[in-house]
Short mmCIF file of C-alpha atoms and ligand atoms in Angstrom, two decimals:
data_model
loop_
_atom_site.label_atom_id
_atom_site.label_comp_id
_atom_site.label_asym_id
_atom_site.label_seq_id
_atom_site.Cartn_x
_atom_site.Cartn_y
_atom_site.Cartn_z
CA MET A 335 182.14 80.10 63.55
CA HIS A 336 185.53 79.01 64.71
CA SER A 337 186.86 75.71 65.92
CA PHE A 338 188.65 76.64 69.12
CA ARG A 339 186.96 75.26 72.21
CA TYR A 340 187.56 73.61 75.55
CA ARG A 341 187.22 69.90 75.99
CA GLU A 342 187.53 68.77 79.58
CA GLY A 343 189.52 71.83 80.52
CA LYS A 344 191.90 71.75 77.54
CA LEU A 345 191.75 74.11 74.59
CA TYR A 346 191.39 72.34 71.26
CA CYS A 347 191.59 73.52 67.68
CA GLU A 348 189.26 71.19 65.78
CA ASP A 349 190.35 67.78 67.18
CA VAL A 350 193.84 68.79 68.19
CA ASP A 351 194.97 69.46 71.77
CA LEU A 352 196.84 72.77 71.63
CA ALA A 353 199.06 72.08 74.66
CA ARG A 354 200.42 69.09 72.76
CA VAL A 355 201.16 71.18 69.68
CA ALA A 356 202.97 73.76 71.80
CA GLU A 357 205.12 70.95 73.25
CA GLU A 358 205.93 69.70 69.79
CA PHE A 359 206.65 72.96 67.95
CA GLY A 360 207.47 75.37 70.80
CA THR A 361 206.14 78.89 71.40
CA PRO A 362 205.39 81.54 70.25
CA LEU A 363 203.38 79.65 67.66
CA TYR A 364 200.56 80.62 65.33
CA ILE A 365 197.89 77.95 64.84
CA TYR A 366 195.22 78.09 62.15
CA SER A 367 192.09 76.00 61.63
CA ALA A 368 191.62 74.90 58.03
CA GLY A 369 188.00 73.93 58.76
CA THR A 370 187.17 77.42 60.02
CA ILE A 371 188.69 79.12 56.99
CA PHE A 372 186.85 76.85 54.59
CA ASP A 373 183.62 77.34 56.51
CA HIS A 374 183.87 81.13 56.34
CA TYR A 375 184.64 81.10 52.64
CA THR A 376 181.83 78.74 51.68
CA ARG A 377 179.29 80.60 53.84
CA LEU A 378 180.08 83.92 52.24
CA ASP A 379 180.09 82.41 48.78
CA ALA A 380 176.76 80.65 49.37
CA ALA A 381 175.15 83.84 50.70
CA LEU A 382 176.02 85.52 47.40
CA ALA A 383 174.77 82.65 45.25
CA SER A 384 172.26 84.84 43.39
CA LEU A 385 175.08 86.98 41.95
CA ASP A 386 177.76 86.39 39.33
CA ARG A 387 180.60 86.70 41.86
CA LEU A 388 184.25 86.11 42.67
CA ILE A 389 185.62 86.25 46.19
CA CYS A 390 189.20 87.51 45.96
CA TYR A 391 190.80 86.71 49.30
CA ALA A 392 192.94 89.67 50.47
CA VAL A 393 196.32 87.95 50.66
CA LYS A 394 197.84 90.57 52.95
CA ALA A 395 195.69 89.36 55.88
CA ASN A 396 197.55 86.05 56.02
CA SER A 397 199.83 85.02 53.19
CA ASN A 398 201.22 81.67 54.25
CA ARG A 399 201.28 79.45 51.17
CA ALA A 400 199.36 76.67 52.92
CA ILE A 401 196.54 79.13 53.65
CA LEU A 402 196.57 80.42 50.06
CA LYS A 403 196.42 76.84 48.82
CA LEU A 404 193.23 76.26 50.86
CA PHE A 405 191.62 79.22 49.12
CA ALA A 406 192.87 78.25 45.67
CA GLU A 407 191.43 74.77 46.13
CA ALA A 408 188.11 76.25 47.27
CA GLY A 409 187.95 78.22 44.01
CA ALA A 410 188.72 81.68 45.41
CA GLY A 411 190.49 84.47 43.59
CA PHE A 412 193.11 86.66 45.25
CA ASP A 413 193.49 90.35 45.89
CA ILE A 414 197.19 91.10 45.96
CA VAL A 415 199.06 94.30 46.84
CA SER A 416 202.61 93.49 45.70
CA GLY A 417 204.62 91.43 43.27
CA GLY A 418 205.68 89.29 46.22
CA GLU A 419 202.08 88.43 47.01
CA LEU A 420 201.41 87.50 43.38
CA PHE A 421 204.51 85.28 43.43
CA ARG A 422 203.30 83.56 46.60
CA ALA A 423 199.78 83.11 45.30
CA ILE A 424 201.00 81.58 42.03
CA LYS A 425 203.31 79.24 43.99
CA ALA A 426 200.28 78.16 46.03
CA GLY A 427 198.35 77.28 42.88
CA ALA A 428 196.40 80.48 42.24
CA ASP A 429 195.15 81.22 38.73
CA PRO A 430 196.51 84.72 37.81
CA GLN A 431 193.28 85.24 35.86
CA LYS A 432 191.57 85.33 39.26
CA CYS A 433 194.05 87.80 40.79
CA THR A 434 193.49 91.53 41.14
CA PHE A 435 196.49 93.76 41.74
CA ALA A 436 195.82 96.63 44.17
CA GLY A 437 198.05 99.12 46.00
CA VAL A 438 199.00 102.80 45.67
CA GLY A 439 202.69 102.40 44.82
CA LYS A 440 203.15 99.64 42.24
CA ALA A 441 206.73 99.40 40.96
CA ARG A 442 207.89 98.71 37.40
CA ASP A 443 209.09 95.15 38.06
CA GLU A 444 205.80 94.34 39.82
CA ILE A 445 203.73 95.70 36.93
CA GLU A 446 205.82 93.80 34.39
CA TYR A 447 205.49 90.56 36.33
CA ALA A 448 201.72 91.00 36.68
CA LEU A 449 201.39 91.72 32.94
CA GLU A 450 203.45 88.66 32.03
CA ARG A 451 201.37 86.44 34.28
CA GLY A 452 198.11 87.93 33.02
CA VAL A 453 196.30 89.21 36.11
CA TYR A 454 192.56 89.79 35.93
CA SER A 455 192.85 93.51 36.67
CA PHE A 456 195.18 96.22 37.87
CA ASN A 457 193.26 98.27 40.41
CA VAL A 458 194.60 101.73 39.72
CA GLU A 459 194.79 104.35 42.43
CA SER A 460 195.89 107.51 40.59
CA GLU A 461 196.15 109.06 37.15
CA ALA A 462 199.95 108.98 37.41
CA GLU A 463 199.83 105.22 38.02
CA LEU A 464 197.45 104.79 35.07
CA GLU A 465 199.95 106.47 32.77
CA TYR A 466 202.85 104.49 34.18
CA ILE A 467 201.06 101.17 33.66
CA GLY A 468 200.08 102.32 30.14
CA ARG A 469 203.71 103.08 29.26
CA ILE A 470 204.98 99.76 30.59
CA ALA A 471 202.26 97.82 28.78
CA ALA A 472 202.99 99.71 25.54
CA ALA A 473 206.72 98.94 25.82
CA LYS A 474 205.84 95.27 26.20
CA LYS A 475 203.40 95.49 23.25
CA SER A 476 200.74 94.33 25.61
CA CYS A 477 197.48 95.68 27.01
CA ALA A 478 196.80 96.13 30.74
CA PRO A 479 193.29 95.37 32.04
CA ILE A 480 192.40 98.05 34.59
CA ALA A 481 189.77 99.15 37.08
CA LEU A 482 189.98 102.48 38.83
CA ARG A 483 189.78 102.45 42.58
CA ILE A 484 187.10 104.97 43.42
CA ASN A 485 187.08 106.68 46.78
CA PRO A 486 183.39 107.07 47.61
CA ASP A 487 184.09 109.38 50.57
CA VAL A 488 182.12 107.55 53.24
CA ASP A 489 183.12 107.26 56.87
CA PRO A 490 183.53 103.58 57.75
CA ARG A 491 183.60 104.47 61.46
CA THR A 492 186.58 102.30 62.27
CA HIS A 493 190.12 102.91 63.53
CA GLU A 494 191.71 105.83 61.64
CA TYR A 495 194.69 103.69 60.56
CA ILE A 496 192.41 101.24 58.76
CA ALA A 497 189.91 103.70 57.24
CA THR A 498 190.55 104.11 53.53
CA GLY A 499 187.35 105.36 51.89
CA SER A 500 187.26 109.04 52.75
CA HIS A 501 189.00 111.94 51.01
CA GLU A 502 191.28 112.42 53.98
CA ASN A 503 193.52 109.49 53.04
CA LYS A 504 195.79 108.42 50.25
CA PHE A 505 193.60 105.76 48.65
CA GLY A 506 191.75 105.86 45.35
CA ILE A 507 190.42 108.47 42.95
CA ALA A 508 187.66 110.88 44.02
CA LEU A 509 184.23 109.92 42.71
CA SER A 510 183.88 113.37 41.17
CA ASP A 511 187.05 112.82 39.09
CA ALA A 512 186.17 109.27 38.01
CA VAL A 513 184.51 110.06 34.68
CA THR A 514 187.42 112.22 33.52
CA VAL A 515 190.06 109.66 34.47
CA TYR A 516 188.09 106.87 32.75
CA GLU A 517 187.88 109.06 29.62
CA HIS A 518 191.64 109.44 29.77
CA ALA A 519 192.07 105.68 30.19
CA ALA A 520 189.78 105.04 27.20
CA GLN A 521 192.18 106.98 25.00
CA MET A 522 195.19 104.89 25.96
CA ARG A 523 195.90 102.10 23.47
CA SER A 524 197.64 99.85 25.98
CA ILE A 525 194.90 100.11 28.57
CA ASP A 526 191.75 98.01 28.60
CA ILE A 527 188.98 99.24 30.92
CA VAL A 528 187.47 96.17 32.59
CA GLY A 529 185.95 97.26 35.90
CA VAL A 530 185.54 99.60 38.81
CA GLN A 531 186.73 99.03 42.36
CA MET A 532 186.38 100.46 45.86
CA HIS A 533 187.38 99.54 49.40
CA ILE A 534 186.39 101.77 52.30
CA GLY A 535 188.31 100.39 55.25
CA SER A 536 188.72 97.45 57.60
CA GLN A 537 187.06 95.99 60.70
CA ILE A 538 183.74 97.63 59.79
CA THR A 539 180.95 96.40 62.03
CA GLU A 540 177.83 98.05 60.62
CA THR A 541 176.06 97.83 57.29
CA LYS A 542 175.48 101.53 56.67
CA PRO A 543 178.95 102.45 55.33
CA PHE A 544 178.79 99.51 52.89
CA ILE A 545 175.29 100.42 51.69
CA ASP A 546 176.21 104.09 51.34
CA ALA A 547 179.34 103.25 49.36
CA VAL A 548 177.54 100.85 46.98
CA ASN A 549 174.75 103.38 46.41
CA LYS A 550 177.18 106.20 45.79
CA VAL A 551 179.18 104.29 43.20
CA ALA A 552 176.27 102.42 41.53
CA PRO A 553 175.39 105.23 39.04
CA LEU A 554 179.03 105.29 37.90
CA VAL A 555 178.97 101.50 37.42
CA ARG A 556 175.91 101.82 35.13
CA ASP A 557 177.53 104.63 33.20
CA LEU A 558 180.82 102.73 32.72
CA LYS A 559 178.98 99.59 31.73
CA SER A 560 177.20 101.34 28.90
CA LYS A 561 180.22 103.43 27.82
CA TYR A 562 183.05 100.90 28.06
CA GLY A 563 181.35 97.57 28.66
CA ILE A 564 183.03 97.03 32.03
CA THR A 565 182.51 93.51 33.34
CA PHE A 566 182.98 93.79 37.10
CA PHE A 567 182.35 95.91 40.16
CA SER A 568 184.64 95.16 43.10
CA ILE A 569 183.16 96.27 46.39
CA GLY A 570 186.34 95.60 48.42
CA GLY A 571 186.60 93.92 51.79
CA GLY A 572 186.50 95.34 55.28
CA LEU A 573 184.01 93.13 57.11
CA GLY A 574 184.71 93.23 60.82
CA ILE A 575 184.98 90.26 63.15
CA VAL A 576 184.45 89.71 66.86
CA TYR A 577 187.55 90.12 68.98
CA GLU A 578 185.85 89.99 72.39
CA SER A 579 184.51 86.85 74.00
CA SER A 580 185.06 85.04 70.76
CA LEU A 581 185.56 81.79 72.60
CA GLU A 582 182.17 81.83 74.30
CA SER A 583 180.28 83.00 71.26
CA GLY A 584 182.34 80.71 69.06
CA ALA A 585 180.74 77.76 70.74
CA LYS A 586 177.46 79.06 69.33
CA GLU A 587 177.71 80.81 66.01
CA TRP A 588 179.55 84.05 66.23
CA TRP A 589 178.04 85.44 63.05
CA SER A 590 174.51 85.15 64.39
CA ASP A 591 173.08 88.13 66.17
CA ALA A 592 171.31 86.13 68.83
CA GLY A 593 172.20 87.13 72.35
CA SER A 594 175.32 89.04 71.50
CA ALA A 595 176.20 91.89 73.79
CA LYS A 596 178.57 93.51 71.30
CA HIS A 597 177.21 94.33 67.92
CA GLN A 598 178.78 92.23 65.25
CA LEU A 599 178.21 92.26 61.56
CA SER A 600 176.99 88.88 60.36
CA ILE A 601 177.57 87.57 56.87
CA LYS A 602 173.83 87.46 56.37
CA GLU A 603 173.31 91.02 57.55
CA TYR A 604 176.06 92.24 55.25
CA VAL A 605 174.84 90.35 52.21
CA ASP A 606 171.17 91.24 52.81
CA ALA A 607 172.14 94.90 53.01
CA ILE A 608 174.06 95.12 49.75
CA LEU A 609 172.40 92.45 47.62
CA PRO A 610 169.40 94.43 46.30
CA ALA A 611 171.53 97.25 44.88
CA LEU A 612 174.06 94.80 43.42
CA CYS A 613 171.44 92.57 41.80
CA ASP A 614 170.03 95.64 40.05
CA LEU A 615 173.39 96.39 38.46
CA ASN A 616 173.49 93.05 36.71
CA ILE A 617 177.27 92.85 36.66
CA ARG A 618 179.90 90.51 38.06
CA VAL A 619 180.65 91.41 41.70
CA LEU A 620 184.08 90.96 43.26
CA LEU A 621 184.62 90.93 47.02
CA GLU A 622 188.00 91.24 48.72
CA PRO A 623 187.58 90.04 52.30
CA GLY A 624 190.67 89.28 54.35
CA ARG A 625 190.03 89.56 58.07
CA LEU A 626 186.56 88.00 57.89
CA LEU A 627 187.89 84.79 56.35
CA VAL A 628 190.96 84.18 58.50
CA GLY A 629 190.82 86.41 61.61
CA ASN A 630 188.93 84.09 63.93
CA ALA A 631 190.60 81.05 62.38
CA GLY A 632 193.95 81.63 64.10
CA VAL A 633 195.46 82.00 67.56
CA LEU A 634 198.92 82.84 68.83
CA LEU A 635 200.16 80.47 71.53
CA THR A 636 202.56 81.93 74.06
CA ARG A 637 204.00 80.81 77.38
CA VAL A 638 204.29 82.84 80.57
CA ARG A 639 207.99 83.30 81.35
CA TYR A 640 207.89 85.37 84.50
CA ILE A 641 205.38 86.87 86.88
CA LYS A 642 206.52 90.25 88.11
CA ARG A 643 205.11 92.56 90.76
CA SER A 644 205.87 96.25 90.73
CA GLY A 645 204.08 98.44 93.26
CA HIS A 646 200.41 97.62 92.97
CA LYS A 647 200.82 96.25 89.45
CA LYS A 648 201.26 92.68 88.35
CA PHE A 649 202.72 91.64 85.02
CA ALA A 650 202.85 88.36 83.16
CA ILE A 651 205.86 88.50 80.85
CA VAL A 652 205.21 86.09 77.99
CA ASP A 653 207.49 84.72 75.29
CA ALA A 654 205.60 86.40 72.41
CA GLY A 655 206.17 90.07 71.76
CA MET A 656 204.95 92.95 69.62
CA ASN A 657 207.31 91.71 66.92
CA ASP A 658 205.15 88.56 66.68
CA LEU A 659 201.74 90.27 66.90
CA ILE A 660 201.75 94.05 66.60
CA ARG A 661 198.01 94.78 66.56
CA PRO A 662 197.68 95.80 70.24
CA ALA A 663 200.72 98.09 69.97
CA LEU A 664 199.75 99.54 66.59
CA TYR A 665 195.99 99.96 66.93
CA ARG A 666 195.48 99.37 70.65
CA SER A 667 193.33 96.52 69.48
CA TYR A 668 191.75 94.07 71.87
CA HIS A 669 192.52 90.35 71.74
CA GLU A 670 190.88 87.90 74.06
CA ILE A 671 193.52 85.89 75.96
CA VAL A 672 192.72 82.53 77.53
CA PRO A 673 194.65 79.80 79.33
CA VAL A 674 195.16 76.73 77.15
CA GLU A 675 194.66 74.54 80.18
CA GLU A 676 191.85 75.67 82.44
CA LYS A 677 193.15 74.98 85.93
CA ILE A 678 189.93 74.42 87.81
CA GLU A 679 191.35 75.37 91.21
CA ARG A 680 192.59 78.71 89.83
CA LYS A 681 189.57 79.50 87.72
CA ARG A 682 187.51 81.10 90.46
CA LYS A 683 190.22 83.45 91.61
CA THR A 684 190.72 86.17 89.02
CA GLU A 685 192.97 89.20 89.19
CA LYS A 686 193.95 92.17 87.06
CA ILE A 687 197.23 91.76 85.24
CA ASP A 688 199.18 93.27 82.33
CA ILE A 689 200.22 90.69 79.76
CA VAL A 690 203.40 91.97 78.13
CA GLY A 691 206.15 90.78 75.82
CA PRO A 692 209.95 90.76 76.22
CA VAL A 693 210.63 93.54 73.65
CA CYS A 694 212.27 96.77 74.84
CA GLU A 695 209.26 99.03 74.19
CA SER A 696 206.51 100.17 76.54
CA GLY A 697 204.09 99.54 73.68
CA ASP A 698 204.95 95.84 73.85
CA PHE A 699 201.76 94.62 75.49
CA PHE A 700 198.90 92.26 74.64
CA ALA A 701 196.54 93.30 77.44
CA LEU A 702 196.51 95.95 80.15
CA ASP A 703 194.72 95.50 83.47
CA ARG A 704 193.03 92.40 82.10
CA GLU A 705 190.92 90.31 84.48
CA MET A 706 192.49 86.85 84.21
CA PRO A 707 192.51 83.62 86.18
CA GLU A 708 195.58 83.62 88.41
CA LEU A 709 198.59 83.07 86.11
CA ARG A 710 201.81 81.25 86.95
CA GLU A 711 205.15 80.84 85.26
CA GLY A 712 205.02 78.18 82.55
CA ASP A 713 201.29 78.65 81.86
CA LEU A 714 200.37 78.40 78.20
CA LEU A 715 198.08 81.15 76.83
CA ALA A 716 196.17 81.53 73.59
CA ILE A 717 195.84 85.01 72.13
CA MET A 718 192.60 84.63 70.20
CA SER A 719 191.56 85.95 66.77
CA ALA A 720 195.14 86.35 65.60
CA GLY A 721 194.67 84.76 62.17
CA ALA A 722 194.51 88.08 60.27
CA TYR A 723 197.21 90.76 60.28
CA GLY A 724 199.17 88.66 62.78
CA PHE A 725 202.12 86.75 61.38
CA VAL A 726 202.16 88.89 58.22
CA MET A 727 203.09 91.95 60.28
CA ALA A 728 205.71 90.11 62.34
CA SER A 729 209.28 91.42 62.30
CA ASN A 730 212.73 90.57 63.60
CA TYR A 731 212.78 93.55 65.97
CA ASN A 732 215.10 92.95 68.93
CA SER A 733 216.64 90.20 66.76
CA ARG A 734 213.83 87.86 67.64
CA PRO A 735 213.37 84.99 65.17
CA LEU A 736 209.98 84.91 63.41
CA PRO A 737 207.56 82.49 65.08
CA ALA A 738 206.44 79.18 63.59
CA GLU A 739 203.01 78.58 62.03
CA ALA A 740 200.94 75.39 62.09
CA LEU A 741 197.75 74.36 60.31
CA VAL A 742 195.16 72.05 61.86
CA ARG A 743 192.83 69.87 59.80
CA ARG A 744 190.51 67.80 61.99
CA ASP A 745 192.88 65.62 64.09
CA LYS A 746 196.01 66.45 62.07
CA VAL A 747 198.47 69.27 62.52
CA ALA A 748 201.18 70.33 60.09
CA LEU A 749 204.00 72.80 60.53
CA ILE A 750 203.48 75.26 57.67
CA ARG A 751 206.36 77.54 58.54
CA LYS A 752 209.47 76.64 60.48
CA ARG A 753 210.54 78.86 63.35
CA GLN A 754 213.49 81.01 62.34
CA SER A 755 216.86 80.27 63.87
CA TRP A 756 219.55 82.72 64.97
CA GLU A 757 221.44 81.77 61.81
CA ASP A 758 218.43 82.92 59.77
CA LEU A 759 218.69 86.30 61.46
CA VAL A 760 222.12 87.08 60.03
CA ARG A 761 221.68 85.37 56.66
CA GLY A 762 222.33 87.83 53.84
CA GLU A 763 224.20 90.31 56.00
CA THR A 764 227.81 91.20 55.35
CA GLU A 765 230.33 92.72 57.72
C1 PLP B 2165 193.30 95.35 53.01
C2 PLP B 2165 192.42 95.33 51.83
C3 PLP B 2165 191.35 94.43 51.77
C4 PLP B 2165 191.00 93.48 52.89
O1 PLP B 2165 190.54 94.13 54.03
P1 PLP B 2165 189.89 93.29 55.23
O2 PLP B 2165 189.50 94.33 56.21
O3 PLP B 2165 190.91 92.36 55.75
O4 PLP B 2165 188.70 92.58 54.67
C5 PLP B 2165 190.58 94.43 50.62
N1 PLP B 2165 190.84 95.27 49.59
C6 PLP B 2165 191.85 96.15 49.62
C7 PLP B 2165 192.08 97.03 48.46
C8 PLP B 2165 192.67 96.22 50.74
O5 PLP B 2165 193.66 97.10 50.77
#
């Protein structure tokens, strides 16, 4: 579900008119729906009610402190991939005992900080990292709780840049090496074996890769439970969301399968698929969803600056660029784009147009040859499903200030991140 819909020709987020918010805070502007985020979290949590579970929201998907605070208040844990993310999460009220620390290249200061704060587990991605964490913990006369990230070698059938669970990429320890590395860990005095972890990729839209991965790792989980008394099995994140026609299906329930042209993985389908094998294991299950929880809960508002014709092509040059939302440039990913104000007289007449940003790169586009209602200069557009891997990947490329972010709760809207100024751009630089 998400809470973006038209009311009398105007796009609303919950009970807030988005054109009004754009007037107030300017564009480009990210807007998130608190109700949608909470709804997604509680639905997933309720579907797993028969398990001892902890949903660790993957902070990297959207790390604004106001968003993290929503999750902390809902009782979620956090999956973090850097010291900076742990710092943010703690500032937002997270309990470090509910934080797992992932990532292939943890640095000394990050490991020390996580040890001092007492994270729930370090998810370790190599034997070299295991030894490094062991040495740091020993020097601090402390003991690091660890889980090994196991690479189950399944094909998640998603974009190659976001596939992580096959042997072809840098993530995790091969399943065939797991027992040996755990034996090594068991001999280290400053290491405490507490769990096992995996994560096979992102934007996965079918159940089979998840089922295959759980089944492949389940025998190891049993073995580790009896040998070392591990207390959790983290099955990672990776649940895909709908990027196409999200507005139409959002009015119904996008997670339901009814009448959907594109296949989409519903929460129920996902949970039904993995629950039997997990129940059998009789162990605490951790999940690390990012995109599923926040993706459809955010949009990027942008205004059309110029309409340009060139040969047979027509372009709408908007005020957001690839520096604000890089997903189309990086993964060629599709985002639905809709006018914030449906102009009835223009609605019937559609045309193909490229929607592009002002950045000096040919890759700076949001849509190519997209069938859109006739656009004019000054029109306000919403780039849908931009709540995950949107702002967090934004940069200052072309010396463009980072966009602002706002959070809607029913009929209230709050600025949760100020737009950067030109002064912000040069802060910290010296001549
Ligand atoms: C990125 C990541 C996630 C979250 O992935 P989503 O596709 O956003 O659910 C979870 N776990 C790990 C280890 C990750 O790197």
